[in-house]
JSON list of C-alpha atoms in Angstrom, two decimals:
[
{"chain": "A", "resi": 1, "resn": "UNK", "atom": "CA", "xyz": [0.00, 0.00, 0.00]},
{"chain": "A", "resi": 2, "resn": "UNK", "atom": "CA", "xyz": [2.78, 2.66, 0.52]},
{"chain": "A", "resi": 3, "resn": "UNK", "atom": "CA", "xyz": [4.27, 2.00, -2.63]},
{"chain": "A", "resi": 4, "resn": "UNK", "atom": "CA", "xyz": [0.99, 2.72, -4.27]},
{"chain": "A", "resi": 5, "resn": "UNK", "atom": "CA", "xyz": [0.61, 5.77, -2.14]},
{"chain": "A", "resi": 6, "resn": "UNK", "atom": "CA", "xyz": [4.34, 6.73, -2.92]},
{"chain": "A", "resi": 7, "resn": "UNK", "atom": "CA", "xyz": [3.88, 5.92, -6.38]},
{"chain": "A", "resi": 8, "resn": "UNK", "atom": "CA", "xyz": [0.47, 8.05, -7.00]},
{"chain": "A", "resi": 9, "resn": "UNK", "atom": "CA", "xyz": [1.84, 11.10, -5.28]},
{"chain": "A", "resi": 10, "resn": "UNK", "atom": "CA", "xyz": [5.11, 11.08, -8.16]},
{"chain": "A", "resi": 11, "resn": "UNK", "atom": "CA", "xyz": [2.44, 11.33, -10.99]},
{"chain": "A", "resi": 12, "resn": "UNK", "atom": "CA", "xyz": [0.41, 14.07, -9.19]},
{"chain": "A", "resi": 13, "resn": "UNK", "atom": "CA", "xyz": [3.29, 15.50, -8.59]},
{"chain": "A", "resi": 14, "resn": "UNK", "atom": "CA", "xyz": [4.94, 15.69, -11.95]},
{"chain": "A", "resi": 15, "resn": "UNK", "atom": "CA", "xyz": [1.53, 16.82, -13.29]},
{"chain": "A", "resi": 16, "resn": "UNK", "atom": "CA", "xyz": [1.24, 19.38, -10.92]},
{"chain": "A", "resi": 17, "resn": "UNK", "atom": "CA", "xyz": [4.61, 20.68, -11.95]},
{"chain": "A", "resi": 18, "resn": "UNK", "atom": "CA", "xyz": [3.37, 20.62, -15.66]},
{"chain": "A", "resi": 19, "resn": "UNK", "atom": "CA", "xyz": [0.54, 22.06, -15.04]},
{"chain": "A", "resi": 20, "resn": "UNK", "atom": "CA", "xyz": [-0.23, 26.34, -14.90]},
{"chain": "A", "resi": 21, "resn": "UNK", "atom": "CA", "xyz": [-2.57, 27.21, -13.00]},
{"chain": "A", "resi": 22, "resn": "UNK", "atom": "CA", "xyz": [-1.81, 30.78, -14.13]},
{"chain": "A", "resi": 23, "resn": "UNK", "atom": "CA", "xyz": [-3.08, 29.72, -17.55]},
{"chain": "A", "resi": 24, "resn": "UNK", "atom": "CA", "xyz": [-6.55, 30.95, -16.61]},
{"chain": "A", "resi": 25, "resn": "UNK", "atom": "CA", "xyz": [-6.63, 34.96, -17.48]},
{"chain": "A", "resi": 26, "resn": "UNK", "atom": "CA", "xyz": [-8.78, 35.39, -14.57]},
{"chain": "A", "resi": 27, "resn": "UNK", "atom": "CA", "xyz": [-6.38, 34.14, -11.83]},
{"chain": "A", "resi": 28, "resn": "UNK", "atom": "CA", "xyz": [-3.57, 35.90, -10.16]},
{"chain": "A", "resi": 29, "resn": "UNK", "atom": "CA", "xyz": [-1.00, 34.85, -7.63]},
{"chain": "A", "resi": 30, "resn": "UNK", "atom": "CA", "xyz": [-0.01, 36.52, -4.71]},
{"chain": "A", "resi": 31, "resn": "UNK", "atom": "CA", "xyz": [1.96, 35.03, -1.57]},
{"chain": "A", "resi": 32, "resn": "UNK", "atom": "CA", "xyz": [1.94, 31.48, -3.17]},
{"chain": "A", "resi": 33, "resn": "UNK", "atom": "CA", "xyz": [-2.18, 31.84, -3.49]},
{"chain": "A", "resi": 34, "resn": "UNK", "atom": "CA", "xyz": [-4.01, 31.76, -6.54]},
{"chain": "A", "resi": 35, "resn": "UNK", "atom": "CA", "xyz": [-6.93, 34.11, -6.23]},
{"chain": "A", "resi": 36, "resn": "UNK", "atom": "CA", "xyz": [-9.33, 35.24, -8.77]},
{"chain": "A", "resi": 37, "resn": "UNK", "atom": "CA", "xyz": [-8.60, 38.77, -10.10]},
{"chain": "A", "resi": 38, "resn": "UNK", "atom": "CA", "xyz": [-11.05, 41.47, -9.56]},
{"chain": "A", "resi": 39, "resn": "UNK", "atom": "CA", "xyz": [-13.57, 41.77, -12.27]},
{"chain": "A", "resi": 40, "resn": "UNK", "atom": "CA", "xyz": [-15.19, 45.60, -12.94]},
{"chain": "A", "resi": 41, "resn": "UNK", "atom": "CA", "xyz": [-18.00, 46.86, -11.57]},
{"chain": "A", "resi": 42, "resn": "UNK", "atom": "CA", "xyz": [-21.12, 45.90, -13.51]},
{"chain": "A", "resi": 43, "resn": "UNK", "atom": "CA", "xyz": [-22.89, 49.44, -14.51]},
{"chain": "A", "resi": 44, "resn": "UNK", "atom": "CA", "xyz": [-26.47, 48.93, -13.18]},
{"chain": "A", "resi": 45, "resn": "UNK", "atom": "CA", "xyz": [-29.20, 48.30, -15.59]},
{"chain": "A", "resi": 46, "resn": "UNK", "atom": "CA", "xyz": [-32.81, 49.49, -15.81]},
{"chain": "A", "resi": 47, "resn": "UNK", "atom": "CA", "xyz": [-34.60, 45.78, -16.09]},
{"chain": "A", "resi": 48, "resn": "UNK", "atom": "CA", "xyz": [-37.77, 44.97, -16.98]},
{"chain": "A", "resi": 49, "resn": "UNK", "atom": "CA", "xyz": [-40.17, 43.42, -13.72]},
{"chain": "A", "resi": 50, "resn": "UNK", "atom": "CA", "xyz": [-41.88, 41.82, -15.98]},
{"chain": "A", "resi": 51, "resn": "UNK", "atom": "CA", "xyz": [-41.10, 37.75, -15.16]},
{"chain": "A", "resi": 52, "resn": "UNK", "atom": "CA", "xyz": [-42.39, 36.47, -18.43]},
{"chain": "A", "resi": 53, "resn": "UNK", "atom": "CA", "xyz": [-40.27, 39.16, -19.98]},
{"chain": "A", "resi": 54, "resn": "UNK", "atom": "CA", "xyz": [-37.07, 38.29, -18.31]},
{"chain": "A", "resi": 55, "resn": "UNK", "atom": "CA", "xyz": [-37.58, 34.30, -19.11]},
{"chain": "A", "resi": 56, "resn": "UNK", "atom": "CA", "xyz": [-38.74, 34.83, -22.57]},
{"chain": "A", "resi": 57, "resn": "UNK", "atom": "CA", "xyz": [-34.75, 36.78, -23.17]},
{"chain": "A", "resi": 58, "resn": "UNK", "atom": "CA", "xyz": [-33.66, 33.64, -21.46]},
{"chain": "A", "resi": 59, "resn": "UNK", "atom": "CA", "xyz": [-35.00, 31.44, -24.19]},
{"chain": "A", "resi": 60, "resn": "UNK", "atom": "CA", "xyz": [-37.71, 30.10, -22.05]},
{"chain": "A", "resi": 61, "resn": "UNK", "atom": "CA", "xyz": [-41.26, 29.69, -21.76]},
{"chain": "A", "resi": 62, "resn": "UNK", "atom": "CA", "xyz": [-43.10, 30.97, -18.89]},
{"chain": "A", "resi": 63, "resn": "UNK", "atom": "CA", "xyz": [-44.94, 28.46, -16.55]},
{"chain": "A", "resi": 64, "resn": "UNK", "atom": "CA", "xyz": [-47.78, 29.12, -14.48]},
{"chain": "A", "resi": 65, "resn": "UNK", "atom": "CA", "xyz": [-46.50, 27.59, -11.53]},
{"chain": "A", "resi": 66, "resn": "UNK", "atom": "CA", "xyz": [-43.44, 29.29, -11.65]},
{"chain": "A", "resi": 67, "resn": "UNK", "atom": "CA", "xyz": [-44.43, 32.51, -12.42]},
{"chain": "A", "resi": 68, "resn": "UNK", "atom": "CA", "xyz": [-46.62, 31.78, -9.15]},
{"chain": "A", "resi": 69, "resn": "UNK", "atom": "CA", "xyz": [-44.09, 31.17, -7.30]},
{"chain": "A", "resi": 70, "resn": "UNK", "atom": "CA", "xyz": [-41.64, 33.70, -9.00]},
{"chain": "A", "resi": 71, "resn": "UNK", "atom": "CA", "xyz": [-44.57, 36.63, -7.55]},
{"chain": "A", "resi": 72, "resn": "UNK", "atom": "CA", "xyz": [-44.03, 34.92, -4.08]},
{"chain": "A", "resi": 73, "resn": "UNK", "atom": "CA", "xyz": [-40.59, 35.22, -4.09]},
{"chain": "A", "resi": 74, "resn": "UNK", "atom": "CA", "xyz": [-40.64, 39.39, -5.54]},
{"chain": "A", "resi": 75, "resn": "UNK", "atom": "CA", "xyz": [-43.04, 40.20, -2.72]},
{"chain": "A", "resi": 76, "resn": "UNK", "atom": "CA", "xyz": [-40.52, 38.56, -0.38]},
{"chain": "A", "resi": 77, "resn": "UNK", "atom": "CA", "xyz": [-37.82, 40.89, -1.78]},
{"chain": "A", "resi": 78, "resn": "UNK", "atom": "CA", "xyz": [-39.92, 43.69, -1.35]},
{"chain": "A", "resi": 79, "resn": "UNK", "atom": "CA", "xyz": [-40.82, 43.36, 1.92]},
{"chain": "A", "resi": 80, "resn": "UNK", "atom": "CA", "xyz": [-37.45, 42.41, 3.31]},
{"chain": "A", "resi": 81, "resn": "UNK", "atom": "CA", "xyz": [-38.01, 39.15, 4.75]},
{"chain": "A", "resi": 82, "resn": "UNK", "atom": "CA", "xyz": [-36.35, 35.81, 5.32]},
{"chain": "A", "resi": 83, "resn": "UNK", "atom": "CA", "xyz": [-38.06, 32.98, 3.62]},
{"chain": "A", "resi": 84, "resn": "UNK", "atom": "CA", "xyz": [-37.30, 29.16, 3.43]},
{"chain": "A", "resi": 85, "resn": "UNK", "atom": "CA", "xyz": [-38.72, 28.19, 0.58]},
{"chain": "A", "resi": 86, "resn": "UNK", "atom": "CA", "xyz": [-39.37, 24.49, -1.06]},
{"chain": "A", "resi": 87, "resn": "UNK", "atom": "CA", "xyz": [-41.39, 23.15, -3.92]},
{"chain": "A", "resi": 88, "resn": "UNK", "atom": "CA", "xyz": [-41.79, 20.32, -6.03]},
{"chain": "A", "resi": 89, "resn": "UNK", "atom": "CA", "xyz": [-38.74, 19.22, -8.79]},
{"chain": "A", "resi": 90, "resn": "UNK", "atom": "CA", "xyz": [-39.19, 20.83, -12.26]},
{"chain": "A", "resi": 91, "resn": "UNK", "atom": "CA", "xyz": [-41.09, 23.57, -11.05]},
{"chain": "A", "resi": 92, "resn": "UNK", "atom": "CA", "xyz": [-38.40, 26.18, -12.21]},
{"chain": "A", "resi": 93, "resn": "UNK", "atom": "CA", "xyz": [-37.82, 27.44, -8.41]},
{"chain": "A", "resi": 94, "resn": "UNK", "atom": "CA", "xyz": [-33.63, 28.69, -9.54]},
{"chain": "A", "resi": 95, "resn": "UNK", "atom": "CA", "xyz": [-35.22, 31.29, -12.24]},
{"chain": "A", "resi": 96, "resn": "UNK", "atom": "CA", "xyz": [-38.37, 31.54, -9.91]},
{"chain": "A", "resi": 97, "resn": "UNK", "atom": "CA", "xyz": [-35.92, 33.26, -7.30]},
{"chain": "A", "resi": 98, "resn": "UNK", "atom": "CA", "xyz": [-32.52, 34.16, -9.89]},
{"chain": "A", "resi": 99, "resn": "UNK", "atom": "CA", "xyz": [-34.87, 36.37, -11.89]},
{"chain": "A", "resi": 100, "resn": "UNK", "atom": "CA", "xyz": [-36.61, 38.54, -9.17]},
{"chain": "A", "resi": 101, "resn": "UNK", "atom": "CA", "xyz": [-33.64, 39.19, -7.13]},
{"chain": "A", "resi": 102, "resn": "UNK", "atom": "CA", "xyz": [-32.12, 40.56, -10.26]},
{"chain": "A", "resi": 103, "resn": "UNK", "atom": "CA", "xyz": [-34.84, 43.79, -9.70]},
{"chain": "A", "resi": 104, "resn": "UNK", "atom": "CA", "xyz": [-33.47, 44.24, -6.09]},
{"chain": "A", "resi": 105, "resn": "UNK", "atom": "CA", "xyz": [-32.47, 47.95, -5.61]},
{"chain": "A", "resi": 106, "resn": "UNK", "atom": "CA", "xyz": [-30.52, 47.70, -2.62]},
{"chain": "A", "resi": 107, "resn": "UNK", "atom": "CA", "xyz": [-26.63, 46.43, -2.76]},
{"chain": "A", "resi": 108, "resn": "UNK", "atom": "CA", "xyz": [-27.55, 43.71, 0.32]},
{"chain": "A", "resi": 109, "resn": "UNK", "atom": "CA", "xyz": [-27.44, 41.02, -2.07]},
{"chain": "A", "resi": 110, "resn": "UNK", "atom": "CA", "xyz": [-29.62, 37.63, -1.73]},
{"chain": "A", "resi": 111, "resn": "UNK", "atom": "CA", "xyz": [-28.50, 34.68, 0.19]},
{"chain": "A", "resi": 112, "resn": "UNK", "atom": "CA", "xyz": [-29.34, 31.21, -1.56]},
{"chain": "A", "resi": 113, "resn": "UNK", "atom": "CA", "xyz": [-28.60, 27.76, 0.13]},
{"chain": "A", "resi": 114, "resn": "UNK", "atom": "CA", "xyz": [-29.52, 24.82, -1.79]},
{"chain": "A", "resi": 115, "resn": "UNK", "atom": "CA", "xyz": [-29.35, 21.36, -0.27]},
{"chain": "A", "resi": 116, "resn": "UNK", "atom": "CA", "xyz": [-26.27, 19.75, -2.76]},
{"chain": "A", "resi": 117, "resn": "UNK", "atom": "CA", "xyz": [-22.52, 20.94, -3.74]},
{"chain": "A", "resi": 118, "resn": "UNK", "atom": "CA", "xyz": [-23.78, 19.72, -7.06]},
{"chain": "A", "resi": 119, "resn": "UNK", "atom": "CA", "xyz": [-26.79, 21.92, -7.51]},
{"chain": "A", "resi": 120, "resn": "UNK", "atom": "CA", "xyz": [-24.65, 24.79, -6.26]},
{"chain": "A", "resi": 121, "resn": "UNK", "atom": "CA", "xyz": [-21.83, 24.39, -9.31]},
{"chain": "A", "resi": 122, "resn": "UNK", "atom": "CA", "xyz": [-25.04, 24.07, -11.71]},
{"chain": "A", "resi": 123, "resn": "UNK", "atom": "CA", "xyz": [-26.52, 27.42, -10.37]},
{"chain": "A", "resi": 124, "resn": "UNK", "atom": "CA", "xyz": [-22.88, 29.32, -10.03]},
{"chain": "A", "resi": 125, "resn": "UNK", "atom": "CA", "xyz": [-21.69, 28.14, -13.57]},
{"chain": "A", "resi": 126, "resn": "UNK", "atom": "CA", "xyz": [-24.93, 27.28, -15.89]},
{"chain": "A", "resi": 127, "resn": "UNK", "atom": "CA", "xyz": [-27.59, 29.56, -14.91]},
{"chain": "A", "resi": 128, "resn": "UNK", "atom": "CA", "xyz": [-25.33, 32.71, -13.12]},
{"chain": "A", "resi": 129, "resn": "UNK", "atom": "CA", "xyz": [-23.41, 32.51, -16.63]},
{"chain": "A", "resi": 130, "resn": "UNK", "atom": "CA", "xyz": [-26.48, 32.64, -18.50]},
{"chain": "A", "resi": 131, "resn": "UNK", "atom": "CA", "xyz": [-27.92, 35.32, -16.65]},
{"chain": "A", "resi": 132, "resn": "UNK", "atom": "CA", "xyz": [-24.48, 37.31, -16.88]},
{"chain": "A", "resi": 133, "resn": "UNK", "atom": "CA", "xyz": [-24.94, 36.71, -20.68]},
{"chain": "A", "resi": 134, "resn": "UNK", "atom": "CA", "xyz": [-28.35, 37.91, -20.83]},
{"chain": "A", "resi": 135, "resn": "UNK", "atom": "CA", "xyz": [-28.70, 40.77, -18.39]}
]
């Protein structure tokens, strides 16, 4: 077994020593770190309120469940409060929150916990790029 172990860790490490991890434009290094450099500021947009707007730019079709639940969530917004919310799979529930929290005013930002590392990626990299794309 420590052969193996010995064994593995000379291929990672002549791969790591290959490898650049400064080959991605959007990384720095400082103090032996790699962080991700600063991006601009985003100039703010005027955006439409309009849900079935919004998801039609995204390519989508509205559904009435979701815009249901995407009113829920807007009211939420407005009013300021915390909210746990949970509803049934294929409803549409990321773009049912994504999209109204894109008409929030204030700089506080919207916290969003979801119950998988997995979904987390998918929202961070599929729909946050998408929505960066779009809006």
């Amino acid at each position: 077994a420590d052969n193996i172990l010995y064994e593995s860790y000379l291929v990672i490490e002549e791969v790591y020593q290959q490898q650049s991890l400064l080959s991605s434009p959007d990384l720095m290094e400082l103090h032996g770190l790699f962080l991700r450099k600063e991006s601009k500021a985003l100039v703010p947009r005027k955006l439409s309120k309009d849900f079935a707007k919004k998801i039609s730019l995204l390519g989508m079709e509205e559904r009435p469940q979701q815009l249901e639940f995407a009113e829920k969530v807007e009211h939420l917004l407005e009013e300021h409060q915390t909210s746990f919310s949970q509803a049934q799979t294929g409803l549409g529930k990321t773009y049912g929150y994504l999209l109204p929290a894109l008409n929030l005013e204030s700089q506080a930002g919207v916290l969003v916990s979801v119950p998988t590392k997995i979904l987390q990626n998918q929202i961070i990299q599929e729909e946050g790029q998408r929505l960066k794309e779009v809006f």
